[in-house]
Coordinates of C-alpha atoms in Angstrom, one line a residue:
L212 CA -9.3 -10.4 25.9
G213 CA -12.6 -11.9 24.9
A214 CA -13.8 -15.1 23.5
R215 CA -13.1 -15.9 19.8
N216 CA -14.9 -18.4 17.6
A217 CA -11.9 -19.0 15.4
N218 CA -8.3 -18.1 14.9
L219 CA -8.4 -17.6 11.1
R220 CA -10.2 -14.7 9.5
V221 CA -10.8 -14.2 5.8
Q222 CA -11.5 -10.6 4.6
L223 CA -12.7 -9.4 1.2
H224 CA -12.6 -5.7 0.6
Y225 CA -13.5 -3.5 -2.4
G226 CA -12.7 0.2 -2.8
Q227 CA -10.5 2.8 -4.5
L228 CA -6.8 3.2 -4.4
E229 CA -5.4 6.7 -4.7
L230 CA -1.9 7.3 -6.0
A231 CA -0.2 10.2 -4.3
D232 CA 1.8 11.3 -7.4
A233 CA 0.0 13.7 -9.6
R234 CA 2.3 12.7 -12.5
A235 CA 0.2 9.5 -12.8
G236 CA -2.5 11.7 -14.5
D237 CA -5.9 10.1 -15.0
N238 CA -4.6 6.8 -13.5
R239 CA -4.5 8.2 -10.0
E240 CA -7.7 6.5 -8.6
P241 CA -8.0 2.9 -9.8
E242 CA -10.6 0.5 -8.4
A243 CA -9.1 -2.2 -6.0
V244 CA -10.1 -5.4 -4.4
A245 CA -8.2 -7.2 -1.6
L246 CA -8.3 -10.6 0.0
T247 CA -6.6 -11.0 3.4
L248 CA -6.1 -14.0 5.6
S249 CA -5.2 -13.3 9.2
H250 CA -4.3 -15.6 12.1
V251 CA -4.2 -14.3 15.7
P252 CA -4.0 -17.0 18.4
A253 CA -7.1 -17.0 20.7
D254 CA -5.1 -16.0 23.8
R255 CA -3.3 -13.1 22.1
I256 CA -4.0 -9.9 20.3
V257 CA -1.1 -10.0 17.9
G258 CA -0.7 -12.4 15.0
L259 CA 0.1 -12.5 11.3
E260 CA -1.6 -11.6 8.0
L261 CA -1.0 -12.1 4.3
G262 CA -3.0 -11.1 1.3
L263 CA -3.4 -10.1 -2.3
N264 CA -4.5 -6.7 -3.5
V265 CA -5.4 -6.0 -7.1
A266 CA -6.1 -2.6 -8.7
W267 CA -7.1 -1.7 -12.2
D268 CA -8.0 1.4 -14.2
N269 CA -8.9 2.0 -17.9
V270 CA -8.8 5.7 -18.5
G271 CA -8.3 8.1 -21.4
I272 CA -10.0 9.1 -24.5
E273 CA -10.9 6.1 -26.7
D274 CA -9.9 7.7 -30.0
A275 CA -8.2 6.2 -33.0
L276 CA -5.6 9.0 -32.9
L277 CA -5.2 9.7 -29.2
G278 CA -5.6 6.1 -27.8
E279 CA -6.0 5.3 -24.1
T280 CA -4.0 4.3 -21.0
E281 CA -4.6 1.2 -18.9
Y282 CA -3.1 0.7 -15.4
S283 CA -3.1 -2.4 -13.3
A284 CA -1.3 -3.5 -10.2
C285 CA -1.1 -6.6 -8.1
E286 CA 0.4 -6.8 -4.6
F287 CA 1.3 -9.7 -2.3
F288 CA 1.6 -8.4 1.3
A289 CA 2.5 -10.0 4.6
G290 CA 2.9 -8.5 8.1
A291 CA 2.0 -8.4 11.7
R292 CA -1.6 -7.7 12.8
A293 CA -3.1 -6.6 16.1
Q294 CA -6.8 -7.0 16.7
Y295 CA -9.2 -6.8 19.6
D296 CA -12.1 -9.1 19.3
A297 CA -13.8 -8.7 22.7
Y298 CA -16.8 -6.7 21.6
R299 CA -19.1 -6.4 18.6
V300 CA -16.9 -3.8 17.0
K301 CA -13.5 -5.3 16.3
P302 CA -10.7 -2.7 15.6
Y303 CA -7.4 -3.8 14.1
V304 CA -4.1 -2.4 12.8
A305 CA -1.4 -4.1 10.7
A306 CA 2.0 -3.3 9.2
G307 CA 4.3 -5.2 7.0
G308 CA 5.8 -5.3 3.5
T309 CA 4.2 -5.6 0.1
L310 CA 5.7 -6.8 -3.2
L311 CA 4.1 -4.6 -5.9
Y312 CA 3.9 -5.4 -9.6
A313 CA 2.4 -2.7 -11.8
N314 CA 1.7 -2.5 -15.5
R315 CA 0.9 0.5 -17.6
T316 CA -0.2 0.1 -21.2
E317 CA -0.7 3.0 -23.6
S318 CA -2.4 2.6 -26.9
L319 CA -0.7 5.1 -29.1
G320 CA -3.5 5.4 -31.7
L321 CA -3.6 3.9 -35.1
G322 CA -2.9 0.4 -33.7
G323 CA 0.3 1.2 -31.8
E324 CA 0.8 0.2 -28.2
R325 CA 3.5 0.6 -25.5
S326 CA 3.5 -1.6 -22.3
E327 CA 5.8 -1.1 -19.3
D328 CA 6.1 -3.0 -16.0
S329 CA 7.4 -2.2 -12.6
L330 CA 8.3 -4.5 -9.7
S331 CA 9.1 -3.0 -6.2
V332 CA 8.9 -3.6 -2.5
H333 CA 7.3 -1.2 -0.1
P334 CA 6.2 -1.0 3.6
Y335 CA 2.5 -0.7 4.4
I336 CA 0.3 0.1 7.3
R337 CA -3.5 -0.4 7.6
A338 CA -6.2 0.1 10.1
G339 CA -9.8 -0.8 10.2
A340 CA -12.8 -2.0 12.2
L341 CA -15.2 -4.9 11.7
L342 CA -18.7 -5.0 13.0
R343 CA -20.0 -8.5 13.9
V344 CA -23.4 -8.9 12.2
G345 CA -23.8 -12.6 12.7
D346 CA -22.0 -15.7 14.0
G347 CA -18.5 -15.4 12.5
F348 CA -19.7 -12.8 9.9
H349 CA -18.6 -9.2 9.9
V350 CA -18.8 -6.0 7.7
G351 CA -16.0 -3.5 7.9
I352 CA -14.1 -0.4 6.7
E353 CA -10.4 -0.1 6.2
L354 CA -7.8 2.5 5.4
R355 CA -4.5 1.3 3.9
H356 CA -1.3 3.3 3.2
V357 CA 1.7 2.2 1.2
V358 CA 4.9 4.4 1.4
G359 CA 8.3 4.7 -0.2
G360 CA 9.8 3.8 -3.5
E361 CA 8.8 4.4 -7.1
L362 CA 6.8 2.8 -9.9
D363 CA 9.4 2.8 -12.6
F364 CA 7.9 2.7 -16.1
G365 CA 11.0 3.1 -18.2
A366 CA 11.0 6.8 -19.2
D367 CA 8.4 7.6 -16.5
A368 CA 8.7 7.0 -12.7
F369 CA 5.9 7.7 -10.3
D370 CA 5.9 7.9 -6.5
A371 CA 4.5 4.6 -5.3
D372 CA 2.8 6.1 -2.2
N373 CA -0.9 5.4 -2.2
E374 CA -3.9 5.2 0.1
Q375 CA -6.8 2.8 -0.2
L376 CA -10.2 3.2 1.4
T377 CA -12.2 0.0 1.2
F378 CA -15.4 -1.6 2.5
G379 CA -15.8 -5.3 2.9
I380 CA -16.9 -8.5 4.6
A381 CA -15.1 -11.0 6.8
F382 CA -15.6 -14.5 7.9
D383 CA -14.2 -16.4 10.8
V384 CA -13.1 -19.9 9.7

């Protein structure tokens, strides 16, 4: 299965999350950053991962009458991860569950504001590849998909399905 320098890998990714539901309007493509810790024993290809994913967007017309809308989300995720570290290119797949907290704040113009929160649990799957560029240092690309459930913002509910394409770096610890 190939030699490995360490059993713990830290990944930091940056990219864009795309909400599948068109009813989310201009908030459909917030920026996102993720931190993932994974542990796969040296004699195996399957292990565990956990991480934090944060997305934010500030969209709308900044106008005293029309206001603007801000969207933010924070996820804690954990799951199983399979990775193959034998070569310079290191593919991986992972699946698990994510606890998603989302907030939408609308400024209503003339000083008014409405803020709504949503908390839900969803399954996720992600796949990516890392390219080793140094001893224990990698660059990579990843596609992540979250399915099922809704973001419930009081009077509005949006499909929570989303995809996230990110680029990042990883370190073996």
